[in-house]
Short mmCIF file of C-alpha atoms in Angstrom, two decimals:
data_model
loop_
_atom_site.label_atom_id
_atom_site.label_comp_id
_atom_site.label_asym_id
_atom_site.label_seq_id
_atom_site.Cartn_x
_atom_site.Cartn_y
_atom_site.Cartn_z
CA MET A 1 95.21 88.56 91.44
CA ASN A 2 95.74 90.04 88.00
CA ILE A 3 95.81 93.83 88.02
CA PRO A 4 97.11 94.81 84.58
CA PHE A 5 98.56 98.19 85.45
CA LEU A 6 100.74 96.69 88.20
CA GLY A 7 102.83 94.83 85.68
CA HIS A 8 104.91 91.76 86.42
CA ARG A 9 107.14 90.82 89.33
CA HIS A 10 110.80 91.11 88.50
CA LYS A 11 113.18 89.09 90.68
CA LYS A 12 116.43 89.36 88.74
CA ASN A 13 118.04 92.30 90.53
CA GLY A 14 117.65 92.13 94.31
CA PRO A 15 114.36 91.88 96.18
CA ALA A 16 111.21 91.35 94.18
CA VAL A 17 109.53 94.63 93.32
CA LEU A 18 106.37 95.19 91.35
CA PHE A 19 107.02 97.62 88.55
CA ALA A 20 103.95 99.47 87.47
CA ASP A 21 102.52 102.01 85.09
CA PRO A 22 103.43 105.15 87.06
CA ALA A 23 100.40 107.21 86.03
CA SER A 24 97.90 104.50 86.97
CA VAL A 25 99.55 103.78 90.31
CA ALA A 26 99.82 107.49 91.13
CA ALA A 27 96.13 107.99 90.34
CA LEU A 28 95.09 105.03 92.48
CA LEU A 29 97.28 105.93 95.45
CA SER A 30 96.33 109.62 95.39
CA GLU A 31 92.63 109.00 96.11
CA CYS A 32 93.00 109.11 99.93
CA GLU A 33 89.21 109.44 100.30
CA LEU A 34 89.01 109.40 104.09
CA LEU A 35 91.75 111.98 104.53
CA ARG A 36 90.31 114.21 101.82
CA SER A 37 86.87 113.97 103.43
CA GLN A 38 88.20 114.82 106.91
CA ALA A 39 90.22 117.70 105.49
CA ALA A 40 87.24 119.08 103.58
CA GLN A 41 85.12 118.99 106.74
CA ALA A 42 87.84 121.01 108.47
CA GLY A 43 87.98 123.50 105.59
CA VAL A 44 91.38 122.28 104.38
CA ARG A 45 91.87 122.01 100.63
CA LEU A 46 94.17 119.20 99.57
CA ASP A 47 95.69 120.31 96.28
CA ASP A 48 98.70 117.95 96.30
CA THR A 49 101.17 120.68 97.26
CA PRO A 50 103.60 121.02 100.17
CA ALA A 51 101.44 123.87 101.52
CA SER A 52 98.53 121.45 101.91
CA LEU A 53 100.73 119.25 104.12
CA GLU A 54 101.26 122.27 106.39
CA ALA A 55 97.48 122.77 106.51
CA LEU A 56 96.98 119.12 107.48
CA ASP A 57 99.49 119.52 110.29
CA GLN A 58 97.28 122.30 111.71
CA MET A 59 94.05 120.27 111.70
CA VAL A 60 92.47 119.31 115.01
CA PRO A 61 93.01 115.53 115.21
CA ARG A 62 89.43 114.44 115.96
CA TRP A 63 90.11 111.05 114.37
CA ARG A 64 92.31 110.02 117.31
CA ASP A 65 89.15 109.37 119.35
CA ASP A 66 87.97 106.77 116.84
CA PRO A 67 90.03 103.57 116.94
CA GLU A 68 88.40 102.33 113.72
CA THR A 69 89.19 105.49 111.75
CA LEU A 70 92.72 106.06 113.02
CA PRO A 71 94.57 103.34 111.03
CA TRP A 72 92.71 104.14 107.81
CA LEU A 73 93.35 107.85 108.15
CA GLY A 74 97.02 107.17 108.90
CA ASN A 75 97.28 105.06 105.78
CA ASP A 76 95.68 107.84 103.73
CA ALA A 77 98.01 110.44 105.29
CA GLY A 78 101.02 108.41 104.23
CA LEU A 79 99.68 107.95 100.73
CA TYR A 80 98.93 111.67 100.52
CA LEU A 81 102.48 112.53 101.63
CA GLY A 82 103.72 110.19 98.91
CA THR A 83 101.40 111.80 96.37
CA VAL A 84 102.79 115.26 97.14
CA LEU A 85 106.35 113.93 96.85
CA VAL A 86 105.68 112.21 93.51
CA ARG A 87 103.96 115.29 92.09
CA THR A 88 106.49 117.87 93.27
CA VAL A 89 109.93 116.25 93.62
CA PRO A 90 111.69 115.65 90.29
CA GLY A 91 112.38 111.96 89.69
CA ALA A 92 110.19 110.70 92.57
CA VAL A 93 107.99 107.71 91.62
CA TRP A 94 105.75 105.22 93.36
CA VAL A 95 107.06 101.67 93.62
CA ILE A 96 105.01 98.78 94.97
CA ARG A 97 107.23 96.36 96.83
CA ALA A 98 106.73 92.62 96.53
CA ASP A 99 105.08 92.66 99.97
CA GLY A 100 102.51 95.12 98.59
CA GLU A 101 103.83 98.18 100.44
CA PRO A 102 103.81 101.36 98.35
CA VAL A 103 106.97 103.43 98.77
CA VAL A 104 108.28 106.53 97.04
CA ARG A 105 111.57 106.02 95.24
CA LEU A 106 113.56 109.22 94.81
CA ALA A 107 115.92 109.96 91.93
CA SER A 108 118.82 109.21 94.32
CA GLY A 109 117.50 105.65 94.72
CA ARG A 110 116.45 106.21 98.33
CA GLU A 111 113.03 104.80 99.19
CA ALA A 112 110.71 106.69 101.53
CA GLU A 113 108.31 104.54 103.53
CA VAL A 114 105.48 107.04 103.63
CA VAL A 115 102.65 104.85 104.95
CA PRO A 116 104.24 104.12 108.35
CA ALA A 117 105.10 107.82 108.61
CA GLY A 118 101.47 108.74 107.92
CA GLN A 119 100.29 106.28 110.56
CA GLU A 120 102.64 107.83 113.14
CA TRP A 121 101.40 111.29 112.21
CA ALA A 122 97.76 110.26 112.56
CA ALA A 123 98.39 108.63 115.94
CA SER A 124 100.54 111.33 117.52
CA GLY A 125 101.04 114.27 115.15
CA VAL A 126 104.78 113.70 115.19
CA PRO A 127 106.60 114.02 112.93
CA GLU A 128 104.64 116.63 111.03
CA LEU A 129 103.86 115.78 107.41
CA SER A 130 105.35 119.06 106.19
CA GLN A 131 108.57 118.35 108.09
CA LEU A 132 108.76 114.83 106.63
CA TYR A 133 108.20 116.23 103.16
CA ALA A 134 111.06 118.70 103.59
CA GLU A 135 113.44 116.02 104.89
CA ILE A 136 112.58 113.54 102.15
CA ALA A 137 112.57 116.11 99.34
CA GLU A 138 116.08 117.29 100.30
CA SER A 139 117.63 113.85 99.93
#
């Protein structure tokens, strides 16, 4: 598949990672349509800020009753957490791993696997997205 903004695979230094145009990747990963729709229905405004993560944590998790919606919403929750990190933490950027998993790389070099965290949040509510944000942003 040739997606121009994803760039080329680089295998010289460690595991293969797809380097990408940061603005294009950030725009694509920030869509989170299902999560934004569910939040809007609950009266929660997602404005890509840490405060919106707190509001998400307070939503009634009606999606847990729908086994088809749950994994998609969890994926969106992780991508939204990553979006807030990239937009508010200096030096944080999206990186697409060679296996296709989007992760947030912090200025320290640490990578935050936000999608699995979002899936855990959607399934159980723990850990809270706002708590994850605070822990990741501090490192």
